[in-house]
Amino acid sequence: MSSEGVIFVSVESMSFTCGVMFFSFTLFFSCFSFLLFISRMKLWCNCDTCKSYLTLSWCAKFPNLCDWYTHLLKNSPTGTIHVHVLGNTITSNPDNVEHILKTNFQNYPKGKPFSAILGDLLGKGIFNVDGDSWKFQRKMASLELGSVTIRSYAMELVNEEIQTRLLPLMESKTAQNAVFDMQDILRRLSFDNICKFSFGLDPGCLLPTLPVSDLAVAFDLASKLSAERAMTASPFIWKAKRFLNVGSEKRLRKAIEVVNDVAREMIRQRREMGFKSRNDLLSRFMGSINDDVYLRDIVVSFLLAGRDTVASALTGFFNLLSRRPEVEGLIREEVGRVVGQAHGSGFPSFEQLREMHYLNAAIHESMRLFPPIQFDSKFAREDDVLPDGTFVRKGSRVTYHPYAMGRMEQIWGPDCMEFRPERWIRDGVFVPPCPFKYPVFQAGIRVCLGKDLALMEMKSVVAALLTSFDVRVVQPGQEPRFSPGLTATLRTGLPVRVSHRKP
Ligand code: HEM
């Protein structure tokens, strides 16, 4: 054998040995971590809550997990419960919420388990990080979102989408007298808006043919599969599947690649054509950030933040409105009064939307009963005691539950299950809620940065639709059933019929 051959064989056998060593190390490390995880986890617990959770017996009485948790929280003297097998403390107590989100904020970061679950999709974007990286993005994003230029730009985009796509589509549905899924239409509308706002890209989801957008499909699949990681019995399962690139993890990787390709292409185009005169978030952020991967991560977080939240809130709103037609009349009366009878030719300005106190109240009221983000978890950095006396162990999960909180008699009174916008109005003026009793936009230090934009978009859509159309839910009063996921989505959509508004 030539010396070249000897070298080749020894290099080959060396790399084989290294491969075996690496594999053995990985296997050993995974087994060790798994055992450590098991030893810290409570696999079985005999308490009623855990038994009901593990055997799924709650399903017999409640349509959704959030309804069962609401029932348990209502019956808890402190407004706090424990699902021991999940290591999860769930609370609907406003004092606890204030403690977690404000007073002892430092002790309740998003934490590693959450970041790992969404890490492949969101990278180091604002939604998925704590500490300095979060502080930097928060500061930069609040400056941008608070600017008049960005606010006007967002308003322009929303009005354009309503005028050129939503209203013509409603005209054609009216002409066909068709039953269609309003949730789907609202998701298309909010995806077009958030893509234009974040990337300066128009996916055209609400064009008359209602086309399938590869980006929307990939983004939805990536969000869904990422959320499903949280449902596996142990994180080792999805991590092993990701390592082997099989099943749902293979599909997730592919979906994220589609999102990445779009982001890369948008960033390349901006670099080539210039970004200084543009107002989308990507262009604005490019002024201070050079790292393309970081830019991608930041903008994808905004897509997630604005994609389904607004659509979910509007779906809940139209569903509730069908139960109280007199609320519809009062909104119309207010829109007519504020904008004037010539409203048909124009859209309310930002200032006019602000004057619509009753519409604001109706939107807040619908999100009280149907918050787009039903619960949100943090992970305790150190041992702690909540204001209601609950002990929280270091590393455990603590969840506040806006869905349950919106249904608490202690917070909203005996008529808490009624859709009653009037509860928000004093002397004709909207009274903002205490954020820790109504953490629909989260509250405290990490409160939602898009709240004003989201409310502007929702008010604009409702005002435009109700001015010209009657929107009728086909089966009003039907018990909503939600799909599992990051944002509340109705499993069967919201079938409606629209017609021209009756005088
Ligand atoms: C009805 C609509 C919306 C609701 C109910 C809502 C609710 C929330 C909630 C509960 C959080 C906290 C999530 C967490 O920390 O896990 C959040 C964070 C955030 N939201 Fe919204 N959101 C809405 C719309 C929007 C829109 C349209 C945007 C962007 C234009 C946006 C931007 C953000 C950002 C950037 C954060 C992260 C803030 C931080 O971590 O410091 N949101 N939102």
Tab-separated table of N, CA, C and O and ligand atoms in Angstrom, residues 110 114 126-127 134 138 145 194 197 302 305-306 309-310 313 367 372-373 376 378 400 439-442 446-451 453-454 458, ligand 1:
chain	number	residue	atom	x	y	z
A	110	LYS	N	-38.989	34.892	30.250
A	110	LYS	CA	-39.643	33.883	29.391
A	110	LYS	C	-39.029	32.515	29.671
A	110	LYS	O	-39.723	31.511	29.672
A	114	PHE	N	-39.254	27.999	26.935
A	114	PHE	CA	-40.040	28.715	25.924
A	114	PHE	C	-39.155	29.075	24.727
A	114	PHE	O	-39.509	28.848	23.576
A	126	ILE	N	-37.423	39.659	19.398
A	126	ILE	CA	-37.891	40.240	20.678
A	126	ILE	C	-38.806	39.314	21.482
A	126	ILE	O	-38.738	39.268	22.704
A	127	PHE	N	-39.642	38.548	20.772
A	127	PHE	CA	-40.589	37.669	21.442
A	127	PHE	C	-39.905	36.557	22.216
A	127	PHE	O	-40.465	35.988	23.134
A	134	TRP	N	-33.200	41.606	24.636
A	134	TRP	CA	-34.598	42.066	24.689
A	134	TRP	C	-34.656	43.579	24.911
A	134	TRP	O	-35.391	44.276	24.210
A	138	ARG	N	-36.426	46.157	22.448
A	138	ARG	CA	-37.606	46.834	23.016
A	138	ARG	C	-37.469	48.350	22.810
A	138	ARG	O	-38.399	49.026	22.411
A	145	LEU	N	-42.345	52.274	16.790
A	145	LEU	CA	-43.811	52.141	16.823
A	145	LEU	C	-44.491	53.380	17.398
A	145	LEU	O	-45.664	53.617	17.161
A	194	ILE	N	-49.774	42.831	8.227
A	194	ILE	CA	-48.552	42.725	9.026
A	194	ILE	C	-47.326	42.480	8.123
A	194	ILE	O	-46.225	42.936	8.434
A	197	PHE	N	-46.458	45.845	6.666
A	197	PHE	CA	-45.940	46.703	7.727
A	197	PHE	C	-44.525	46.276	8.159
A	197	PHE	O	-43.640	47.111	8.340
A	302	PHE	N	-42.289	40.129	14.690
A	302	PHE	CA	-43.419	41.033	14.429
A	302	PHE	C	-44.501	40.333	13.614
A	302	PHE	O	-45.687	40.564	13.830
A	305	ALA	N	-46.384	38.357	16.068
A	305	ALA	CA	-47.157	39.213	16.984
A	305	ALA	C	-48.437	39.710	16.331
A	305	ALA	O	-49.487	39.782	16.969
A	306	GLY	N	-48.352	40.076	15.049
A	306	GLY	CA	-49.503	40.721	14.431
A	306	GLY	C	-50.304	39.823	13.523
A	306	GLY	O	-51.352	40.209	13.006
A	309	THR	N	-53.196	37.558	16.111
A	309	THR	CA	-53.808	38.224	17.261
A	309	THR	C	-54.984	39.102	16.818
A	309	THR	O	-56.083	39.008	17.367
A	310	VAL	N	-54.731	39.948	15.806
A	310	VAL	CA	-55.770	40.883	15.362
A	310	VAL	C	-56.945	40.110	14.763
A	310	VAL	O	-58.122	40.399	15.048
A	313	ALA	N	-58.951	38.517	17.546
A	313	ALA	CA	-59.749	39.502	18.282
A	313	ALA	C	-60.987	39.893	17.458
A	313	ALA	O	-62.102	39.992	18.004
A	367	MET	N	-62.622	41.320	23.751
A	367	MET	CA	-61.342	40.661	24.078
A	367	MET	C	-61.285	40.219	25.545
A	367	MET	O	-60.465	39.401	25.910
A	372	PRO	N	-57.186	37.067	22.471
A	372	PRO	CA	-56.453	36.310	21.437
A	372	PRO	C	-55.360	35.413	22.031
A	372	PRO	O	-55.148	34.312	21.566
A	373	ILE	N	-54.672	35.896	23.079
A	373	ILE	CA	-53.676	35.041	23.734
A	373	ILE	C	-54.286	34.645	25.081
A	373	ILE	O	-54.411	35.470	25.976
A	376	ASP	N	-50.317	32.885	29.232
A	376	ASP	CA	-48.922	33.177	28.922
A	376	ASP	C	-48.062	32.728	30.105
A	376	ASP	O	-48.427	33.005	31.251
A	378	LYS	N	-44.305	32.128	32.274
A	378	LYS	CA	-42.936	32.574	32.590
A	378	LYS	C	-42.284	31.461	33.397
A	378	LYS	O	-42.982	30.579	33.915
A	400	TYR	N	-50.104	33.165	33.836
A	400	TYR	CA	-51.290	33.998	34.109
A	400	TYR	C	-52.274	33.743	32.977
A	400	TYR	O	-51.886	33.426	31.852
A	439	PRO	N	-55.015	41.505	31.538
A	439	PRO	CA	-53.700	41.433	30.885
A	439	PRO	C	-53.763	40.883	29.455
A	439	PRO	O	-52.925	40.073	29.055
A	440	VAL	N	-54.781	41.329	28.701
A	440	VAL	CA	-54.975	40.834	27.337
A	440	VAL	C	-53.780	41.208	26.447
A	440	VAL	O	-53.383	40.453	25.550
A	441	PHE	N	-53.194	42.369	26.710
A	441	PHE	CA	-51.997	42.787	25.963
A	441	PHE	C	-50.748	42.564	26.827
A	441	PHE	O	-49.773	43.288	26.722
A	442	GLN	N	-50.800	41.576	27.708
A	442	GLN	CA	-49.838	41.434	28.798
A	442	GLN	C	-49.933	42.728	29.621
A	442	GLN	O	-50.899	43.475	29.491
A	446	ARG	N	-43.247	44.285	30.073
A	446	ARG	CA	-43.172	43.732	28.715
A	446	ARG	C	-44.510	43.845	27.988
A	446	ARG	O	-44.824	43.038	27.111
A	447	VAL	N	-45.286	44.858	28.343
A	447	VAL	CA	-46.613	45.013	27.725
A	447	VAL	C	-46.479	45.080	26.192
A	447	VAL	O	-45.459	45.551	25.673
A	448	CYS	N	-47.492	44.588	25.498
A	448	CYS	CA	-47.484	44.533	24.028
A	448	CYS	C	-47.094	45.883	23.422
A	448	CYS	O	-47.626	46.920	23.815
A	449	LEU	N	-46.211	45.831	22.421
A	449	LEU	CA	-45.768	47.084	21.794
A	449	LEU	C	-46.691	47.505	20.653
A	449	LEU	O	-46.620	48.639	20.192
A	450	GLY	N	-47.543	46.586	20.210
A	450	GLY	CA	-48.383	46.900	19.052
A	450	GLY	C	-49.817	47.214	19.431
A	450	GLY	O	-50.693	47.275	18.562
A	451	LYS	N	-50.054	47.444	20.719
A	451	LYS	CA	-51.441	47.617	21.198
A	451	LYS	C	-52.181	48.721	20.437
A	451	LYS	O	-53.292	48.512	19.943
A	453	LEU	N	-51.531	50.081	17.574
A	453	LEU	CA	-51.713	49.759	16.152
A	453	LEU	C	-52.813	48.713	15.977
A	453	LEU	O	-53.634	48.808	15.066
A	454	ALA	N	-52.810	47.735	16.880
A	454	ALA	CA	-53.821	46.677	16.785
A	454	ALA	C	-55.225	47.265	16.973
A	454	ALA	O	-56.151	46.945	16.222
A	458	MET	N	-58.297	47.241	14.293
A	458	MET	CA	-59.600	46.625	14.595
A	458	MET	C	-60.734	47.632	14.460
A	458	MET	O	-61.770	47.344	13.862
B	1	HEM	C1	-55.290	42.249	19.438
B	1	HEM	C2	-54.045	42.204	19.075
B	1	HEM	C3	-52.892	41.905	19.982
B	1	HEM	C4	-52.886	41.317	21.221
B	1	HEM	C5	-54.071	40.812	22.021
B	1	HEM	C6	-51.504	41.265	21.655
B	1	HEM	C7	-51.090	40.721	22.856
B	1	HEM	C8	-49.761	40.596	23.237
B	1	HEM	C9	-49.304	39.853	24.383
B	1	HEM	C10	-50.189	39.079	25.367
B	1	HEM	C11	-47.962	39.948	24.413
B	1	HEM	C12	-47.007	39.264	25.402
B	1	HEM	C13	-46.586	37.949	24.809
B	1	HEM	C14	-45.466	37.294	25.556
B	1	HEM	O1	-44.633	37.958	26.149
B	1	HEM	O2	-45.408	36.059	25.517
B	1	HEM	C15	-47.556	40.774	23.297
B	1	HEM	C16	-46.252	41.135	23.023
B	1	HEM	C17	-45.880	41.841	21.904
B	1	HEM	N1	-46.710	42.347	20.932
B	1	HEM	FE1	-48.712	42.218	20.885
B	1	HEM	N2	-50.711	41.812	20.691
B	1	HEM	C18	-51.513	42.219	19.652
B	1	HEM	C19	-51.109	42.805	18.469
B	1	HEM	C20	-49.820	43.180	18.176
B	1	HEM	C21	-49.404	43.810	16.949
B	1	HEM	C22	-50.309	44.154	15.771
B	1	HEM	C23	-48.062	44.014	17.042
B	1	HEM	C24	-47.101	44.629	16.065
B	1	HEM	C25	-47.338	45.565	15.239
B	1	HEM	C26	-47.639	43.519	18.344
B	1	HEM	C27	-46.353	43.565	18.816
B	1	HEM	C28	-45.924	42.962	19.986
B	1	HEM	C29	-44.523	42.861	20.372
B	1	HEM	C30	-43.331	43.385	19.599
B	1	HEM	C31	-44.502	42.166	21.585
B	1	HEM	C32	-43.277	41.776	22.414
B	1	HEM	C33	-43.054	42.793	23.511
B	1	HEM	C34	-41.876	42.434	24.400
B	1	HEM	O3	-41.574	41.249	24.556
B	1	HEM	O4	-41.268	43.358	24.942
B	1	HEM	N3	-48.739	43.020	18.998
B	1	HEM	N4	-48.675	41.149	22.599
